[in-house]
mmCIF file of C-alpha atoms in Angstrom:
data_model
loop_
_atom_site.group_PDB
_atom_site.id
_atom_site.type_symbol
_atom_site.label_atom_id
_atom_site.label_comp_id
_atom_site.label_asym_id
_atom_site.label_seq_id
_atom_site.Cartn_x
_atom_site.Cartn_y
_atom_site.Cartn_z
ATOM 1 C CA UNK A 1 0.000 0.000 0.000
ATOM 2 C CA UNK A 2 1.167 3.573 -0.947
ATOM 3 C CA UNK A 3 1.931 5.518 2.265
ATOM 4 C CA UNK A 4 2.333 9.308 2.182
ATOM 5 C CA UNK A 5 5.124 11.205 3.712
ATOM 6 C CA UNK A 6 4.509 12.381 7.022
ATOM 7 C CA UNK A 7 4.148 15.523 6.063
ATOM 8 C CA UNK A 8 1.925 15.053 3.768
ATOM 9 C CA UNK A 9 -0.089 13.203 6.555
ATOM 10 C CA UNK A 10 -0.160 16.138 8.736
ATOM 11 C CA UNK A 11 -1.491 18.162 5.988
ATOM 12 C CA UNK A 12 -4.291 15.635 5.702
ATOM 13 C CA UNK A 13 -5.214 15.737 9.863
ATOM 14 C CA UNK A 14 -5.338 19.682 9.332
ATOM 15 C CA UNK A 15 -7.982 19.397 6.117
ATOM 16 C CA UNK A 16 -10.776 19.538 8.887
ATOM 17 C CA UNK A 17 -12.292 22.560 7.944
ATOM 18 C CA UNK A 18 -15.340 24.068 9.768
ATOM 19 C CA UNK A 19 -18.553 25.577 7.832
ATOM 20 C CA UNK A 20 -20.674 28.274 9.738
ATOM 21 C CA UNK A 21 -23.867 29.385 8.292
ATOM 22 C CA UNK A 22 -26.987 31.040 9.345
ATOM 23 C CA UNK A 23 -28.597 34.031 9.468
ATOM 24 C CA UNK A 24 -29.223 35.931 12.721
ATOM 25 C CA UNK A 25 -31.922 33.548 14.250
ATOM 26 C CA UNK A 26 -31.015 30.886 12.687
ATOM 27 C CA UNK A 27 -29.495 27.631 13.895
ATOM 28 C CA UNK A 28 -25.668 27.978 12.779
ATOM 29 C CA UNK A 29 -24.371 24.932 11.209
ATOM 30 C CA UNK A 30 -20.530 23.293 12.248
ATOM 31 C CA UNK A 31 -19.878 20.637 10.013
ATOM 32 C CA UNK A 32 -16.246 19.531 10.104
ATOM 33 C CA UNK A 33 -14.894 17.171 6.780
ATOM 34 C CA UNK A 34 -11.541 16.087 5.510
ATOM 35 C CA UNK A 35 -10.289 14.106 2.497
ATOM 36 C CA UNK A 36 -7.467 11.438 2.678
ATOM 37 C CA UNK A 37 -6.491 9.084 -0.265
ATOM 38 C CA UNK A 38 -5.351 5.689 -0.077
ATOM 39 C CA UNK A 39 -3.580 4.125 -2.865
ATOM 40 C CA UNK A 40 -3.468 0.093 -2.601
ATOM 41 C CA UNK A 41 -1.969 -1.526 -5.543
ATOM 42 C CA UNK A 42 -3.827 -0.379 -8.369
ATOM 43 C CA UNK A 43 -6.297 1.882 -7.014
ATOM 44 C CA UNK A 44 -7.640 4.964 -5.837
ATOM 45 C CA UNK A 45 -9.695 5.222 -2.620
ATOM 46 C CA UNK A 46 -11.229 8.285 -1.429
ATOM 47 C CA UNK A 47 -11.572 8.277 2.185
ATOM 48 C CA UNK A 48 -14.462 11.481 3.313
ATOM 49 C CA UNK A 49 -15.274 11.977 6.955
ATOM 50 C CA UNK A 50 -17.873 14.523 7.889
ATOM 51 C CA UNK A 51 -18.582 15.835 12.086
ATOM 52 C CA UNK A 52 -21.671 17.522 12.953
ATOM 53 C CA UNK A 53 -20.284 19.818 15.772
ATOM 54 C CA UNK A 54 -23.660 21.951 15.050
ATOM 55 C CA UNK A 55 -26.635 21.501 17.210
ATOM 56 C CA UNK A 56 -29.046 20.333 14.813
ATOM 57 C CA UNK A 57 -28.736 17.793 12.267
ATOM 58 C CA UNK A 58 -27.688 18.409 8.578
ATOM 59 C CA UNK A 59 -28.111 16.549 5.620
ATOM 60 C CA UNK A 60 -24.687 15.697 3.654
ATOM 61 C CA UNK A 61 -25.228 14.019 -0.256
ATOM 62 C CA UNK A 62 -25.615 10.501 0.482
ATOM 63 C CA UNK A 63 -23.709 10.016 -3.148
ATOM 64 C CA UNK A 64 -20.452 10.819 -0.597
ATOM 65 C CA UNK A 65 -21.789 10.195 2.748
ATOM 66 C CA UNK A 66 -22.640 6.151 1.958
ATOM 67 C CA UNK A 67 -22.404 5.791 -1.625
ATOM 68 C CA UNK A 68 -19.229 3.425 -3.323
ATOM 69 C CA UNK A 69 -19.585 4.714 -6.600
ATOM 70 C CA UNK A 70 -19.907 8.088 -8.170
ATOM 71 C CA UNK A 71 -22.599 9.420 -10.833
ATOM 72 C CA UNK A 72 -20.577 12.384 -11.573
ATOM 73 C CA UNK A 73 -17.067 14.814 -11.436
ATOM 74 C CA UNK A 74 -17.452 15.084 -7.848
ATOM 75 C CA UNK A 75 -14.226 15.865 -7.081
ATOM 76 C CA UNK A 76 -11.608 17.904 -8.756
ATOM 77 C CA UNK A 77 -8.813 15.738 -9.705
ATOM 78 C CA UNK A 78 -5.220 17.260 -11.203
ATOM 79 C CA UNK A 79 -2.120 15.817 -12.121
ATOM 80 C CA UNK A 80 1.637 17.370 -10.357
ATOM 81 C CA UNK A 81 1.208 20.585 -13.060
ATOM 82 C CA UNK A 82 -2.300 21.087 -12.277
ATOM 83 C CA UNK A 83 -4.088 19.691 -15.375
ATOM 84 C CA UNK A 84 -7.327 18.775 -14.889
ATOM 85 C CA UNK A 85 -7.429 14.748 -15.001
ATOM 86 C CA UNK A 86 -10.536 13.939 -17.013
ATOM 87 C CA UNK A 87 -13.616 12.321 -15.706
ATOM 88 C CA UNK A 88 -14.411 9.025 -17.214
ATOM 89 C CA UNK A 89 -17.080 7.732 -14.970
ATOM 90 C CA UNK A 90 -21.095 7.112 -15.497
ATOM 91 C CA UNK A 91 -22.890 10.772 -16.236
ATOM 92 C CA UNK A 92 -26.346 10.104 -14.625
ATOM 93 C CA UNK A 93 -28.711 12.561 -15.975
ATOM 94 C CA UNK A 94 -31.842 13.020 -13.341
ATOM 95 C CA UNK A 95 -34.073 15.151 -11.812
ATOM 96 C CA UNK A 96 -32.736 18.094 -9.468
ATOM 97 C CA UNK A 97 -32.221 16.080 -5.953
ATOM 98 C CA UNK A 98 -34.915 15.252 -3.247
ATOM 99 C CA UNK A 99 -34.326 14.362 0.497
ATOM 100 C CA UNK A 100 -33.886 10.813 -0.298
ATOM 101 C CA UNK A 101 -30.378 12.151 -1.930
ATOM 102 C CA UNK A 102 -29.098 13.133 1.309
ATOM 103 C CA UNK A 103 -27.869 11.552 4.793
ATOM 104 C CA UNK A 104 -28.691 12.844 7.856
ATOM 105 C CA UNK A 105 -26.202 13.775 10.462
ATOM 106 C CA UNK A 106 -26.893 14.605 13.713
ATOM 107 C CA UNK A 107 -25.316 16.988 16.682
ATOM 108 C CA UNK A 108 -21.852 15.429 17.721
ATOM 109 C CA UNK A 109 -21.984 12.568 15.188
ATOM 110 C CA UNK A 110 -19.898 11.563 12.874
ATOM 111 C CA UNK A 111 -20.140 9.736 9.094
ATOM 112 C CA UNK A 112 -17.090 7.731 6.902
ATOM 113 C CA UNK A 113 -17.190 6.909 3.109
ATOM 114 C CA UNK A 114 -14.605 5.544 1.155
ATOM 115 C CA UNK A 115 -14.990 5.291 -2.400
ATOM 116 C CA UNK A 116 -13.238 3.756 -5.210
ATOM 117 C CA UNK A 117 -12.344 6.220 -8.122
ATOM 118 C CA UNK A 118 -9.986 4.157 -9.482
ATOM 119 C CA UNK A 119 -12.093 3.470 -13.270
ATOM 120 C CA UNK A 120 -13.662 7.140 -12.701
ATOM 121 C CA UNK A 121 -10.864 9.335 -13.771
ATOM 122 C CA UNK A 122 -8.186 8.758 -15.914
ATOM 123 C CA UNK A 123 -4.931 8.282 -14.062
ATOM 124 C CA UNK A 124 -2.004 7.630 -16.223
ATOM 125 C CA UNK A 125 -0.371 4.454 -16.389
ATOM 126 C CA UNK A 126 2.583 3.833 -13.877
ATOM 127 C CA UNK A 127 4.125 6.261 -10.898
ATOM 128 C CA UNK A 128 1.895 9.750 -10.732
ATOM 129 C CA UNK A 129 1.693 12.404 -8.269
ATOM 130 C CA UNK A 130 -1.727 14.304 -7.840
ATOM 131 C CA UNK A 131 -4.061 16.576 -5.649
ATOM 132 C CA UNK A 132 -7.532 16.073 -5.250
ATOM 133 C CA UNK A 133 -9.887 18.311 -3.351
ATOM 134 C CA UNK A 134 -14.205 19.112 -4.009
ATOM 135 C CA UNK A 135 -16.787 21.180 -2.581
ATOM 136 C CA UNK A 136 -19.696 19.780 -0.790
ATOM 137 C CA UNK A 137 -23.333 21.001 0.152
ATOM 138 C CA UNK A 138 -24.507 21.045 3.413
ATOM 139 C CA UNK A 139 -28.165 20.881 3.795
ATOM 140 C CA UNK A 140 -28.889 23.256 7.302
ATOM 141 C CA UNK A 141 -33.240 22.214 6.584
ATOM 142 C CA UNK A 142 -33.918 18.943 4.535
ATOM 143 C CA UNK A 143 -37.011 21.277 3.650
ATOM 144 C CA UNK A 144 -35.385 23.946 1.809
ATOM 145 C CA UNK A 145 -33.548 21.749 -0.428
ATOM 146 C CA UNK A 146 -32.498 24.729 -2.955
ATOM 147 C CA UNK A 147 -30.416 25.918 -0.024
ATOM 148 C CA UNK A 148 -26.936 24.070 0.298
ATOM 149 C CA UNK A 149 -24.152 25.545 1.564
ATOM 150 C CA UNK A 150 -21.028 24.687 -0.487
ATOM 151 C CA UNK A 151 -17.755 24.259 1.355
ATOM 152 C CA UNK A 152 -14.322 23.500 0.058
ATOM 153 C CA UNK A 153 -11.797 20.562 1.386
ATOM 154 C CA UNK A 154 -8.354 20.988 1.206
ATOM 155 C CA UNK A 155 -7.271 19.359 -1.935
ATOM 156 C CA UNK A 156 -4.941 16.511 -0.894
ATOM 157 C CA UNK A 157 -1.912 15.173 -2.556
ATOM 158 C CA UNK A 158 -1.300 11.363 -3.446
ATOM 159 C CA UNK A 159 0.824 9.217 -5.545
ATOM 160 C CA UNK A 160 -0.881 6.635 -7.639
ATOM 161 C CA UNK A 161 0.603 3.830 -9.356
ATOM 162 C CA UNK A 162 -1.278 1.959 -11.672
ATOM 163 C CA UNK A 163 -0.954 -0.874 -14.048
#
């Protein structure tokens, strides 16, 4: 298994980044995330954590809170330079998304995904270096679903090697 250099393991631990909204009146929401990658022989595992340090619960997309495949670019992929590394997983083309899209999370608790992305995005052949980072939405009322708060993880760096 690919191991990253310390230091690039502390930069990982500090990719907990807190998101505060709410207007005055409003419950304020404190969802901490981070990103990590794994890289096992061959593949590409995205590893997402999410804390609710908020006092109410919040609703995360279940496509990264539970899900093991993606439907989409969810997360923006480059190579060492900064290119762009394409997107080569299923497009699903639906409907705008309902509560049934999204996990709940409540006050103090605490959800893990990992997710293969291996055969979603085209990593080059052999020894690569790359940084990998998205932004997710945050659902503060499963009611008022056309208002997600988008917040951005650290992008995280990784080798690959693959076959």
């Amino acid at each position: 298994m690919q191991r990253r250099p310390l230091l690039l393991a502390a930069l990982g631990a500090l990719s907990f980044l807190p998101l505060f909204a709410g207007a005055a009146g409003e419950p304020t929401v404190s969802v901490k995330h981070s990103i990590d990658v794994e890289t096992p022989p061959g593949k590409v595992l995205v590893e997402l954590t999410f804390v609710n340090q908020g006092k109410t619960t919040v609703w995360i997309p279940r496509e990264l809170a539970a899900g093991d495949e993606l439907t989409g670019a969810r997360f923006d992929v480059r190579d060492a330079g900064g290119k762009p590394v394409a997107y080569t997983g299923k497009m699903v083309k639906r409907a705008a998304l309902t509560s049934a899209d999204y996990q709940a999370l409540e006050p103090g608790k605490m959800l893990m995904n990992t997710i293969g992305i291996t055969k979603t995005y085209a990593f080059g052949k052999g020894r690569h270096n790359y940084n990998i980072g998205y932004s997710g939405a945050v659902l503060a009322d499963i009611k008022q679903l056309d208002k997600a708060t988008e917040f951005p993880a650290r992008p995280v760096s990784f080798i690959s090697t693959i076959k």
